[in-house]
Coordinates of C-alpha atoms in Angstrom, one line a residue:
M109 CA 137.6 41.2 -34.4
K110 CA 135.4 41.6 -31.3
I111 CA 132.8 38.8 -30.8
R112 CA 129.4 40.2 -30.0
E113 CA 128.5 39.2 -26.5
N114 CA 124.9 38.2 -27.4
I115 CA 126.0 35.5 -29.8
P116 CA 125.9 32.2 -27.8
R117 CA 128.8 29.9 -27.7
P118 CA 128.6 26.1 -27.5
N119 CA 129.7 24.4 -24.4
P120 CA 133.4 23.7 -25.0
L121 CA 133.2 20.4 -23.1
F122 CA 130.7 18.9 -25.6
L123 CA 132.8 19.9 -28.5
E124 CA 135.9 18.6 -26.9
A125 CA 134.2 15.2 -26.1
K126 CA 133.1 14.9 -29.7
N127 CA 136.7 15.6 -31.0
I128 CA 138.2 13.1 -28.6
K129 CA 135.7 10.3 -29.6
E130 CA 136.3 11.1 -33.2
E131 CA 140.1 10.7 -32.8
V132 CA 140.0 7.6 -30.5
L133 CA 137.0 5.7 -31.8
G134 CA 136.5 7.1 -35.3
K135 CA 133.3 8.4 -36.9
K136 CA 131.7 5.0 -37.3
H137 CA 131.2 4.3 -33.6
P138 CA 127.9 4.6 -31.7
D139 CA 129.7 6.6 -28.9
Y140 CA 130.8 9.2 -31.5
A141 CA 127.1 9.4 -32.6
N142 CA 126.2 10.0 -29.0
A143 CA 128.7 12.9 -28.8
C144 CA 127.2 14.4 -32.0
N145 CA 123.7 14.3 -30.4
N146 CA 124.9 15.9 -27.2
L147 CA 126.6 18.8 -29.1
A148 CA 123.5 19.1 -31.4
F149 CA 121.3 19.5 -28.3
C150 CA 123.6 22.2 -27.1
Y151 CA 123.4 24.1 -30.4
Q152 CA 119.6 23.6 -30.5
D153 CA 119.1 25.2 -27.1
Q154 CA 121.2 28.1 -28.3
G155 CA 119.1 28.5 -31.4
L156 CA 121.9 27.5 -33.8
Y157 CA 119.5 25.2 -35.7
E158 CA 121.6 24.6 -38.9
K159 CA 124.6 23.4 -36.8
A160 CA 122.3 21.2 -34.7
E161 CA 120.6 19.7 -37.8
A162 CA 123.9 18.7 -39.4
L163 CA 125.0 16.9 -36.2
F164 CA 121.6 15.2 -35.7
I165 CA 121.7 13.9 -39.3
E166 CA 125.3 12.7 -38.9
A167 CA 124.2 10.7 -35.8
I168 CA 121.3 9.2 -37.7
D169 CA 123.6 8.1 -40.6
I170 CA 126.1 6.6 -38.2
R171 CA 123.5 4.6 -36.3
A172 CA 121.8 3.5 -39.5
E173 CA 125.1 2.1 -40.8
V174 CA 126.5 0.7 -37.6
L175 CA 123.3 -0.5 -35.8
G176 CA 120.8 -0.8 -38.6
K177 CA 117.6 1.0 -39.2
N178 CA 115.6 -1.4 -37.0
H179 CA 117.6 -0.5 -33.9
T180 CA 115.9 1.5 -31.1
D181 CA 118.8 3.9 -31.0
Y182 CA 118.3 4.7 -34.6
A183 CA 114.6 5.5 -33.8
L184 CA 115.7 7.8 -31.0
S185 CA 118.1 9.6 -33.4
C186 CA 115.1 10.2 -35.7
N187 CA 113.1 11.6 -32.7
N188 CA 116.0 14.0 -32.0
L189 CA 115.9 15.5 -35.5
T190 CA 112.1 15.7 -35.5
G191 CA 112.2 17.6 -32.3
L192 CA 114.4 20.2 -33.9
Y193 CA 112.1 20.5 -36.9
E194 CA 109.1 20.8 -34.7
R195 CA 110.7 23.7 -32.8
Q196 CA 110.9 25.5 -36.2
D197 CA 107.3 24.5 -37.1
K198 CA 108.7 22.4 -40.0
Y199 CA 105.9 19.8 -39.5
A200 CA 106.1 18.3 -43.0
Q201 CA 109.8 17.5 -42.5
A202 CA 109.2 16.0 -39.0
Q203 CA 106.3 13.8 -40.1
P204 CA 108.1 11.0 -42.0
L205 CA 110.8 10.7 -39.3
Y206 CA 108.2 10.4 -36.6
F207 CA 106.3 7.7 -38.6
E208 CA 109.6 5.8 -39.1
A209 CA 110.6 6.0 -35.4
S210 CA 107.2 5.0 -34.0
Q211 CA 107.1 1.9 -36.2
I212 CA 110.6 0.8 -35.0
L213 CA 109.6 1.3 -31.3
I214 CA 106.4 -0.6 -31.8
E215 CA 108.1 -3.6 -33.5
N216 CA 110.9 -3.7 -31.0
G217 CA 108.5 -3.3 -28.1
K218 CA 106.6 -6.4 -29.0
S219 CA 109.6 -8.6 -28.6
D220 CA 111.2 -6.7 -25.6
I221 CA 108.1 -6.6 -23.4
A222 CA 107.3 -10.3 -23.7
R223 CA 110.5 -11.2 -21.8
L224 CA 109.9 -8.9 -18.8
S225 CA 108.3 -9.4 -15.4
E226 CA 105.1 -7.5 -14.5
I227 CA 107.1 -4.7 -12.9
G228 CA 109.5 -4.7 -15.8
K229 CA 106.6 -4.4 -18.2
E230 CA 105.2 -1.5 -16.3
K231 CA 108.6 0.3 -16.3
Y232 CA 109.2 -0.4 -20.0
S233 CA 105.7 0.8 -20.9
K234 CA 106.2 4.1 -19.0
T235 CA 109.4 4.7 -20.9
L236 CA 107.7 3.9 -24.2
R237 CA 104.7 6.0 -23.3
N238 CA 106.7 9.2 -23.0
K239 CA 107.8 8.8 -26.6
F240 CA 104.2 8.3 -27.8
E241 CA 103.0 11.2 -25.8
I242 CA 105.5 13.4 -27.7
Y243 CA 104.0 12.0 -30.9
N244 CA 100.5 12.8 -29.6
S245 CA 101.5 16.3 -28.8
F246 CA 102.9 16.7 -32.3
V247 CA 99.6 15.6 -33.7
L248 CA 97.7 18.2 -31.6
K249 CA 99.9 20.9 -33.1
A250 CA 100.0 19.7 -36.7
Y251 CA 96.9 17.6 -37.6
R252 CA 95.1 20.6 -39.2
Q253 CA 98.0 21.0 -41.6
I254 CA 98.5 17.2 -42.0
P255 CA 95.2 15.4 -41.5
V256 CA 96.7 12.0 -42.0
L257 CA 98.2 12.3 -38.5
S258 CA 94.9 11.1 -37.0
A259 CA 95.3 7.8 -38.8
W260 CA 98.9 7.5 -37.5
I261 CA 98.1 7.9 -33.8
Y262 CA 95.0 5.6 -34.2
D263 CA 97.3 2.9 -35.5
N264 CA 99.8 3.7 -32.8
S265 CA 97.1 3.2 -30.2
L266 CA 96.1 -0.2 -31.7
A267 CA 99.7 -1.4 -31.2
F268 CA 100.6 0.4 -28.0
K269 CA 97.5 -0.1 -25.8
S270 CA 97.6 -3.9 -25.8
Q271 CA 101.4 -4.5 -25.7
P272 CA 101.7 -5.1 -21.9
L273 CA 99.1 -8.0 -21.9
A274 CA 101.4 -11.0 -21.9
K275 CA 98.9 -13.5 -23.4
D276 CA 98.3 -11.4 -26.5
T277 CA 100.5 -13.4 -28.8
D278 CA 99.0 -11.9 -32.0
K279 CA 101.9 -9.8 -33.5
T280 CA 99.9 -8.5 -36.4
C281 CA 100.1 -4.7 -36.9
Y282 CA 96.5 -3.7 -37.4
T283 CA 95.4 -0.4 -38.8
W284 CA 92.3 1.7 -38.6
T285 CA 91.2 0.5 -42.0
D286 CA 91.1 -3.1 -40.7
I287 CA 88.7 -1.8 -38.0
R288 CA 86.6 0.1 -40.6
Q289 CA 86.1 -3.1 -42.6
K290 CA 84.5 -4.8 -39.6
L291 CA 82.0 -2.1 -38.9
Q292 CA 78.4 -2.4 -39.9
P293 CA 76.1 0.5 -40.9
G294 CA 75.2 2.5 -37.9
E295 CA 78.4 1.4 -36.0
A296 CA 81.5 3.4 -35.0
A297 CA 84.8 2.5 -33.3
I298 CA 86.4 5.1 -30.9
E299 CA 89.9 5.1 -29.5
I300 CA 90.3 7.4 -26.5
I301 CA 93.8 8.6 -25.9
R302 CA 94.9 10.4 -22.8
T303 CA 98.1 12.5 -23.3
E304 CA 100.2 14.9 -21.4
Y305 CA 101.2 17.9 -23.5
Y306 CA 104.8 18.3 -24.6
D307 CA 106.0 21.6 -26.2
K308 CA 109.8 21.8 -26.0
E309 CA 109.4 20.6 -22.5
W310 CA 106.7 18.8 -20.5
T311 CA 103.8 20.9 -19.4
D312 CA 101.2 20.2 -16.7
S313 CA 98.4 20.1 -19.3
V314 CA 96.4 16.9 -19.9
L315 CA 94.3 16.5 -23.0
Y316 CA 92.1 13.7 -24.4
I317 CA 91.9 12.7 -28.0
A318 CA 88.9 10.8 -29.4
L319 CA 89.5 9.1 -32.8
I320 CA 86.4 8.0 -34.5
V321 CA 86.0 5.5 -37.4
K322 CA 82.8 4.7 -39.2
P323 CA 82.0 2.4 -42.1
D324 CA 82.1 5.4 -44.5
T325 CA 85.2 7.0 -43.1
K326 CA 87.4 7.7 -46.1
D327 CA 90.8 9.2 -45.7
Q328 CA 91.5 9.2 -41.9
P329 CA 89.6 8.9 -38.6
E330 CA 87.8 11.9 -37.3
I331 CA 89.5 13.6 -34.4
V332 CA 87.9 15.3 -31.4
I333 CA 90.1 17.1 -28.9
L334 CA 89.0 17.5 -25.3
P335 CA 91.5 20.1 -24.0
N336 CA 90.3 20.2 -20.3
G337 CA 91.8 16.9 -19.3
N338 CA 93.0 18.2 -15.9
E339 CA 89.4 19.1 -15.0
L340 CA 88.0 15.9 -16.4
E341 CA 90.3 14.0 -14.0
G342 CA 89.8 16.4 -11.1
R343 CA 86.7 18.4 -10.3
Y344 CA 84.4 16.9 -12.9
L345 CA 85.3 13.3 -11.8
A346 CA 84.6 14.3 -8.2
Y347 CA 81.3 15.8 -9.4
Y348 CA 80.3 12.6 -11.3
R349 CA 81.0 10.5 -8.2
N350 CA 79.2 12.8 -5.9
H351 CA 76.1 13.0 -8.1
I352 CA 75.7 9.3 -9.0
K353 CA 72.7 9.2 -6.6
L354 CA 71.4 12.5 -7.9
S355 CA 70.5 14.2 -11.2
D356 CA 73.6 14.9 -13.2
Q357 CA 73.6 16.5 -16.7
L358 CA 76.9 18.2 -16.4
S359 CA 78.9 15.0 -16.8
F360 CA 77.4 14.3 -20.2
E361 CA 78.4 17.8 -21.5
Q362 CA 82.0 17.4 -20.3
Y363 CA 82.8 13.8 -21.1
W364 CA 80.6 13.0 -24.1
Q365 CA 79.0 16.0 -25.8
P366 CA 82.0 16.8 -28.1
I367 CA 82.2 13.2 -29.2
A368 CA 78.4 12.8 -29.5
E369 CA 78.3 15.6 -32.1
K370 CA 80.3 13.3 -34.4
L371 CA 78.0 10.3 -34.0
S372 CA 74.9 11.3 -36.0
G373 CA 73.2 8.1 -37.3
I374 CA 75.3 5.8 -35.0
H375 CA 73.5 3.4 -32.7
K376 CA 76.4 1.2 -31.6
V377 CA 79.9 2.2 -30.5
Y378 CA 82.9 0.0 -29.8
L379 CA 85.0 2.2 -27.4
S380 CA 88.5 1.7 -26.1
A381 CA 88.9 3.8 -23.0
D382 CA 91.9 5.5 -21.5
G383 CA 92.6 7.6 -18.4
V384 CA 89.5 8.9 -16.7
Y385 CA 87.2 7.1 -19.1
H386 CA 88.1 3.9 -17.2
Q387 CA 86.7 5.5 -14.0
I388 CA 83.2 6.4 -15.2
N389 CA 80.3 4.4 -16.7
L390 CA 79.3 6.2 -19.9
N391 CA 75.9 4.6 -19.8
T392 CA 75.1 6.6 -16.7
L393 CA 75.6 10.0 -18.4
Q394 CA 72.3 11.9 -18.8
N395 CA 71.8 13.9 -22.0
P396 CA 70.4 17.4 -21.0
A397 CA 68.8 17.8 -24.5
T398 CA 66.7 14.6 -24.1
N399 CA 66.8 13.9 -20.4
K400 CA 67.7 10.3 -21.4
Y401 CA 70.7 8.3 -20.1
L402 CA 73.2 7.3 -22.7
I403 CA 72.2 3.6 -22.2
E404 CA 68.8 4.6 -23.8
E405 CA 70.4 6.3 -26.8
L406 CA 73.4 4.3 -27.7
E407 CA 74.8 0.8 -27.4
I408 CA 78.3 1.0 -26.0
H409 CA 80.7 -2.0 -26.1
Q410 CA 83.8 -1.2 -24.0
V411 CA 86.8 -3.1 -25.3
G412 CA 90.5 -3.1 -24.4
S413 CA 91.4 -2.1 -27.9
T414 CA 89.2 -1.6 -31.0
K415 CA 91.4 -4.2 -32.8
D416 CA 89.3 -6.7 -30.8
L417 CA 86.7 -6.2 -33.6
V418 CA 89.2 -7.8 -36.0
K419 CA 90.3 -10.6 -33.6
V420 CA 87.2 -11.6 -31.9
K421 CA 84.9 -14.2 -33.4
K422 CA 81.1 -14.0 -33.4
P423 CA 80.0 -13.8 -29.7
S424 CA 78.7 -16.9 -28.2
T425 CA 75.4 -17.2 -26.5
I426 CA 74.8 -19.9 -23.8
P427 CA 78.2 -20.8 -22.3
Q428 CA 79.3 -24.4 -22.9
G429 CA 81.3 -26.3 -20.3
E430 CA 81.3 -26.2 -16.5
S431 CA 81.1 -22.9 -14.7
L432 CA 82.3 -22.1 -11.2
V433 CA 80.1 -20.0 -8.9
M434 CA 81.4 -18.8 -5.5
G435 CA 79.8 -16.7 -2.7
R436 CA 79.5 -15.7 0.9
P437 CA 82.9 -16.8 2.1
K438 CA 83.4 -17.5 5.8
Y439 CA 86.1 -14.9 6.6
D440 CA 86.7 -16.2 10.1
L441 CA 87.6 -19.9 10.1
D442 CA 89.9 -21.7 12.5
A443 CA 93.2 -23.0 11.1
Q444 CA 92.4 -26.7 11.6
T445 CA 89.0 -26.5 9.8
H446 CA 90.5 -24.3 7.1
Q447 CA 93.2 -26.9 6.4
Q448 CA 90.7 -29.8 6.4
I449 CA 88.4 -28.1 3.9
A450 CA 91.2 -26.8 1.7
Q451 CA 92.4 -30.4 1.3
N452 CA 89.0 -31.5 0.1
P453 CA 86.6 -28.6 -0.7
S454 CA 83.0 -29.7 -1.4
A455 CA 80.8 -28.1 -4.0
T456 CA 77.1 -28.4 -5.0
R457 CA 77.3 -29.7 -8.6
G458 CA 74.8 -29.7 -11.4
G459 CA 75.1 -31.8 -14.4
G460 CA 99.7 -25.0 -11.3
E461 CA 100.4 -21.7 -10.5
E462 CA 103.2 -19.7 -8.9
D463 CA 103.5 -19.9 -5.0
F464 CA 103.1 -16.2 -4.1
S465 CA 102.0 -14.9 -0.7
T466 CA 100.2 -11.6 -0.7
T467 CA 99.1 -11.3 2.9
V468 CA 98.1 -7.9 4.1
E469 CA 99.0 -7.9 7.8
E470 CA 96.6 -5.1 8.6
L471 CA 93.7 -7.2 7.4
A472 CA 93.7 -8.5 11.0
N473 CA 92.2 -5.1 11.9
V474 CA 89.6 -5.0 9.2
Y475 CA 86.1 -6.3 9.8
F476 CA 84.5 -7.9 6.8
R477 CA 80.8 -7.8 7.0
D478 CA 79.1 -11.1 6.3
L479 CA 77.5 -10.9 2.8
V480 CA 74.3 -12.8 3.3
G481 CA 72.9 -11.6 0.0
T482 CA 75.7 -13.2 -1.9
E483 CA 74.5 -16.6 -0.9
I484 CA 71.1 -15.9 -2.3
E485 CA 72.6 -14.4 -5.4
T486 CA 75.0 -17.3 -6.1
Q487 CA 72.3 -20.0 -5.3
E488 CA 69.9 -18.4 -7.7
I489 CA 72.6 -18.3 -10.4
F490 CA 73.5 -21.9 -9.8
N491 CA 69.8 -22.9 -10.1
L492 CA 69.6 -21.0 -13.4
F493 CA 72.5 -23.1 -14.7
K494 CA 70.8 -26.3 -13.6
S495 CA 67.5 -25.3 -15.1
K496 CA 69.3 -25.0 -18.5
N497 CA 71.1 -28.3 -18.0
Q498 CA 74.4 -26.4 -17.8
K499 CA 77.3 -27.8 -15.8
A500 CA 78.1 -25.7 -12.8
A501 CA 79.7 -26.0 -9.3
L502 CA 78.7 -23.9 -6.4
Y503 CA 81.1 -23.2 -3.5
L504 CA 79.5 -21.4 -0.5
G505 CA 80.6 -20.4 3.0
A506 CA 83.7 -22.3 4.2
N507 CA 84.1 -23.9 0.8
A508 CA 84.6 -20.5 -0.9
L509 CA 88.3 -21.0 -0.9
E510 CA 91.2 -19.3 -2.7
E511 CA 92.4 -22.9 -3.5
V512 CA 89.3 -23.6 -5.5
I513 CA 89.9 -20.6 -7.8
K514 CA 93.6 -21.4 -8.2
Q515 CA 93.0 -25.0 -9.1
A516 CA 90.2 -24.2 -11.6
Q517 CA 91.0 -25.0 -15.2
S518 CA 89.3 -22.5 -17.5
P519 CA 85.7 -22.6 -16.2
K520 CA 83.4 -21.2 -18.8
V521 CA 82.1 -18.7 -16.3
L522 CA 83.9 -17.7 -13.1
H523 CA 81.4 -15.8 -10.8
I524 CA 82.8 -14.6 -7.4
A525 CA 80.6 -12.8 -4.9
T526 CA 82.5 -11.3 -2.0
H527 CA 84.3 -8.2 -0.8
G528 CA 86.7 -6.6 -3.3
F529 CA 88.9 -3.6 -2.7
F530 CA 91.7 -1.4 -3.9
F531 CA 94.3 0.1 -1.6
A532 CA 95.3 3.5 -2.9
N533 CA 99.0 4.3 -2.8
N534 CA 98.7 7.7 -1.3
Q535 CA 97.8 9.5 1.9
K536 CA 94.6 11.1 0.5
K537 CA 91.3 10.3 2.1
P538 CA 88.8 8.5 -0.1
D539 CA 85.7 10.3 -1.4
E540 CA 83.5 7.9 0.4
K541 CA 84.3 5.4 3.2
A542 CA 83.5 1.9 2.2
P543 CA 80.9 0.6 4.7
Q544 CA 82.3 -2.9 5.1
F545 CA 85.7 -1.7 6.5
S546 CA 86.3 -0.8 10.1
R547 CA 88.8 1.8 8.9
E548 CA 89.9 3.3 5.6
A549 CA 91.8 1.2 3.2
E550 CA 94.3 3.9 2.6
D551 CA 95.6 3.4 6.1
L552 CA 96.5 -0.2 5.4
D553 CA 100.1 -1.3 4.6
F554 CA 101.7 -4.5 3.4
D555 CA 103.4 -7.2 5.3
V556 CA 106.1 -8.1 2.8
A557 CA 107.7 -10.9 4.9
G558 CA 108.0 -14.2 3.2
L559 CA 107.7 -13.0 -0.4
Q560 CA 110.2 -15.4 -1.8
G561 CA 110.4 -15.5 -5.5
F562 CA 109.3 -12.0 -6.1
K563 CA 111.6 -10.5 -8.7
T564 CA 112.6 -7.3 -6.8
T565 CA 114.4 -6.5 -3.6
N566 CA 113.0 -3.0 -3.4
I567 CA 110.3 -3.1 -0.7
Q568 CA 108.9 0.3 -1.7
E569 CA 108.6 -0.9 -5.3
L570 CA 106.6 -3.9 -4.0
K571 CA 104.3 -1.8 -1.9
S572 CA 103.7 0.6 -4.8
N573 CA 102.7 -2.2 -7.2
P574 CA 99.0 -1.8 -7.9
M575 CA 98.7 -5.5 -8.7
M576 CA 99.5 -6.1 -5.1
R577 CA 97.1 -3.5 -3.8
S578 CA 93.9 -4.8 -5.3
G579 CA 92.1 -8.1 -4.7
I580 CA 89.2 -10.0 -3.3
V581 CA 88.9 -11.8 0.1
L582 CA 87.8 -15.4 0.5
T583 CA 87.4 -18.0 3.2
G584 CA 89.7 -17.8 6.2
V585 CA 91.2 -14.4 5.4
S586 CA 90.6 -12.8 8.7
T587 CA 91.7 -15.8 10.8
Y588 CA 94.9 -16.1 8.7
A589 CA 95.7 -12.4 9.0
K590 CA 95.2 -12.4 12.8
S591 CA 97.3 -15.5 13.3
K592 CA 100.6 -15.0 15.0
D593 CA 101.9 -18.3 13.9
K594 CA 101.3 -18.4 10.1
E595 CA 103.7 -21.3 9.6
K596 CA 101.1 -23.7 11.0
Y597 CA 98.9 -22.9 8.1
D598 CA 99.2 -25.2 5.1
T599 CA 96.6 -23.2 3.1
E600 CA 96.3 -20.1 1.0
D601 CA 95.8 -16.8 3.0
G602 CA 92.3 -16.1 1.6
F603 CA 93.4 -12.9 -0.1
L604 CA 93.5 -13.2 -3.9
S605 CA 95.4 -10.3 -5.3
A606 CA 95.4 -9.1 -8.9
Y607 CA 99.0 -10.3 -9.1
E608 CA 97.9 -13.8 -8.3
A609 CA 94.9 -13.5 -10.6
Q610 CA 97.1 -13.1 -13.6
N611 CA 98.5 -16.6 -13.0
L612 CA 95.1 -18.3 -13.1
N613 CA 94.2 -20.6 -16.0
L614 CA 91.3 -18.8 -17.7
D615 CA 92.3 -19.2 -21.4
N616 CA 88.9 -20.5 -22.4
T617 CA 86.8 -18.6 -19.9
D618 CA 84.0 -16.6 -21.5
L619 CA 83.4 -14.3 -18.6
V620 CA 84.7 -13.5 -15.1
V621 CA 82.0 -11.8 -12.9
L622 CA 83.4 -10.0 -9.9
S623 CA 80.2 -9.3 -7.9
A624 CA 81.8 -7.2 -5.3
C625 CA 82.6 -3.6 -4.5
Q626 CA 85.3 -1.6 -6.4
T627 CA 86.5 -4.5 -8.4
G628 CA 87.0 -2.2 -11.4
Q629 CA 89.3 0.1 -9.5
G630 CA 93.1 0.2 -9.7
D631 CA 95.9 2.5 -10.8
V632 CA 95.0 3.9 -14.2
Q633 CA 98.1 3.6 -16.3
Y634 CA 97.5 5.9 -19.3
G635 CA 97.6 4.0 -22.5
E636 CA 97.6 0.7 -20.8
G637 CA 94.3 0.4 -18.8
V638 CA 93.7 -0.3 -15.2
Y639 CA 96.4 -2.0 -13.2
G640 CA 94.3 -4.0 -10.7
L641 CA 91.9 -6.9 -10.8
Q642 CA 90.7 -6.1 -14.3
R643 CA 94.3 -6.4 -15.6
G644 CA 95.0 -9.6 -13.6
F645 CA 92.0 -11.5 -15.0
Q646 CA 92.7 -10.2 -18.5
Q647 CA 96.2 -11.5 -18.4
A648 CA 94.9 -14.8 -17.1
G649 CA 93.0 -15.1 -20.4
A650 CA 89.4 -14.1 -19.5
K651 CA 87.6 -13.0 -22.7
A652 CA 85.4 -10.5 -20.8
I653 CA 85.1 -9.2 -17.2
L654 CA 82.0 -7.8 -15.4
M655 CA 83.1 -5.6 -12.5
S656 CA 82.1 -2.7 -10.4
L657 CA 83.3 1.0 -10.3
W658 CA 81.9 1.9 -6.8
S659 CA 80.5 0.3 -3.7
V660 CA 77.4 -1.6 -4.8
D661 CA 73.9 -1.9 -3.3
D662 CA 73.4 -5.6 -2.2
K663 CA 69.8 -5.9 -3.3
A664 CA 70.3 -4.2 -6.6
T665 CA 73.3 -6.3 -7.4
Q666 CA 71.5 -9.5 -6.6
E667 CA 68.6 -8.4 -9.0
L668 CA 71.1 -7.4 -11.7
M669 CA 73.0 -10.6 -11.6
T670 CA 69.9 -12.8 -11.6
E671 CA 68.4 -11.0 -14.6
F672 CA 71.7 -11.0 -16.4
Y673 CA 72.0 -14.8 -16.2
T674 CA 68.4 -15.3 -17.0
Q675 CA 68.8 -13.4 -20.2
W676 CA 72.2 -14.9 -21.1
L677 CA 71.1 -18.5 -20.5
S678 CA 68.0 -17.9 -22.6
G679 CA 70.1 -17.4 -25.7
K680 CA 71.1 -13.7 -25.7
T681 CA 74.8 -12.8 -26.1
K682 CA 76.4 -11.7 -22.8
R683 CA 76.4 -8.1 -24.0
E684 CA 72.7 -8.2 -24.9
A685 CA 71.9 -9.9 -21.6
F686 CA 73.8 -7.3 -19.6
K687 CA 72.1 -4.4 -21.2
L688 CA 68.7 -5.9 -20.7
A689 CA 69.5 -6.5 -17.1
Q690 CA 70.6 -2.9 -16.6
E691 CA 67.5 -1.6 -18.3
K692 CA 65.2 -3.7 -16.1
L693 CA 67.0 -2.4 -13.0
K694 CA 66.8 1.2 -14.3
A695 CA 63.0 0.9 -14.5
E696 CA 62.9 0.0 -10.8
Y697 CA 65.7 2.3 -9.5
K698 CA 65.8 6.0 -10.5
Y699 CA 69.5 6.8 -10.1
P700 CA 72.5 5.2 -11.8
F701 CA 74.1 4.4 -8.4
Y702 CA 71.9 1.3 -8.4
W703 CA 72.0 0.1 -12.0
G704 CA 75.2 1.6 -13.3
A705 CA 77.9 0.4 -10.9
F706 CA 78.9 -2.5 -13.1
V707 CA 80.7 -2.4 -16.5
M708 CA 81.6 -5.1 -18.9
V709 CA 85.0 -4.9 -20.6
G710 CA 86.2 -7.3 -23.3
E711 CA 84.6 -9.2 -26.2

């Protein structure tokens, strides 16, 4: 009988491999299950779905029996079968397997990621993220048929977004209903999820999913799809940045209008950002229907995860304990003076970490403008602490040392006023040249000599690590960078990177204020936040961080900070105080460039 040429045949090598492993190892061996999966994929690609299904099921049964149903390989086998069902639009059959697989990956991830280095966590999270983006893509296809899917990916987001933060020791699996119980009338919680779209293979489409929970949400969170993710991250982001000193109503329509339509009657939102939403300040979006900025219409609390509503206690008002205020570092300081001051730094007072060099050699060619205004800013803040009988220490000029920050033990407030920067890991030119640099940061490269103890031998991997490419500069940085004999220095290098920041002792620190340019920038790792100073201080234990998204105006920043502390030390919560300070500045300065550069993230 002649075989029709259009009937596909399986690759004989996959079939032969399966037969050999069956004969040599038996049918109860993980390698035989692997062979079943390989052959099943071959059948699937040829459209022989029944044969593929039988082999995928056989592999699942073997791994369940041999490895157990809590093993990651069992979860991956479930994913294989769901992919087959999804190809056939059998969403109802795929759903329970996807649910089971995601729970296994989340549980195993909690224990696995805690043992890894920072680079290891990043790699692990990227691998895990691919699986969850496949789940997100499934939801985008099937949520109209299976509405409960919005609850599933909300719960996934609660577990997945916070996994890489090492000091998050809470292993509780929170759900969207836990969040709902904490909401008061007129409040909403929103999880933003950025996902690349998977449909049999990866596409170049980016979508954003907004999941909304209110006190009266019944069966599952509301879901809003923003399908134009590529444009939100491309031309619309460029438009937002270019119009921050101008009138801009387009950004509201693109980034917020679809979500706003679901927020009738809501006056406060707890928002967990993702992707491009880390790169804009929602408060600065202007509603074309009312001509008001969002800060005037809605109270937005940006949080790392909306599960913070469950974990965080009632916000404190006046900080208790000693605070550390630092400003106007002396960037050029001779080696001898630097060492003398480092041994015994002096501070104006009222009332063990890892040895890790992060010198950027090309900092020798960068001119850091003296920030005279930061001395005025920090002195005013220090005086405000004194006027309220709050303990504080002020380190100015040559005493604004990296050593002081590293030796600090959980100050209640850590306020640092200096230059901050992020070195992009690409060859593209920035949208706007930072005025304090003599040349563009993208041209800078790393001196990786002397990085003993770093857990990698791959220099390119080190250079590409965003935790090494963002930081703040402190006393002596320029002199140290220019020195040809760095061995004579028995001091820090004056460059506090995000990598070093994560090793600080900030477990009981209410707030870190990074009063500097671009301290909120970094590599946006989708689903995990911003890899940069924000992440470094979060990992160190800071409860909240106040930081900037663009190069800030000195005078406006000084006014904002002074008003913020005035309100906070008068009994307002730090969130209330920050909003009042922004509103006061907004009354004086017309455009968001002046009053909208800073954002507060955390409790």
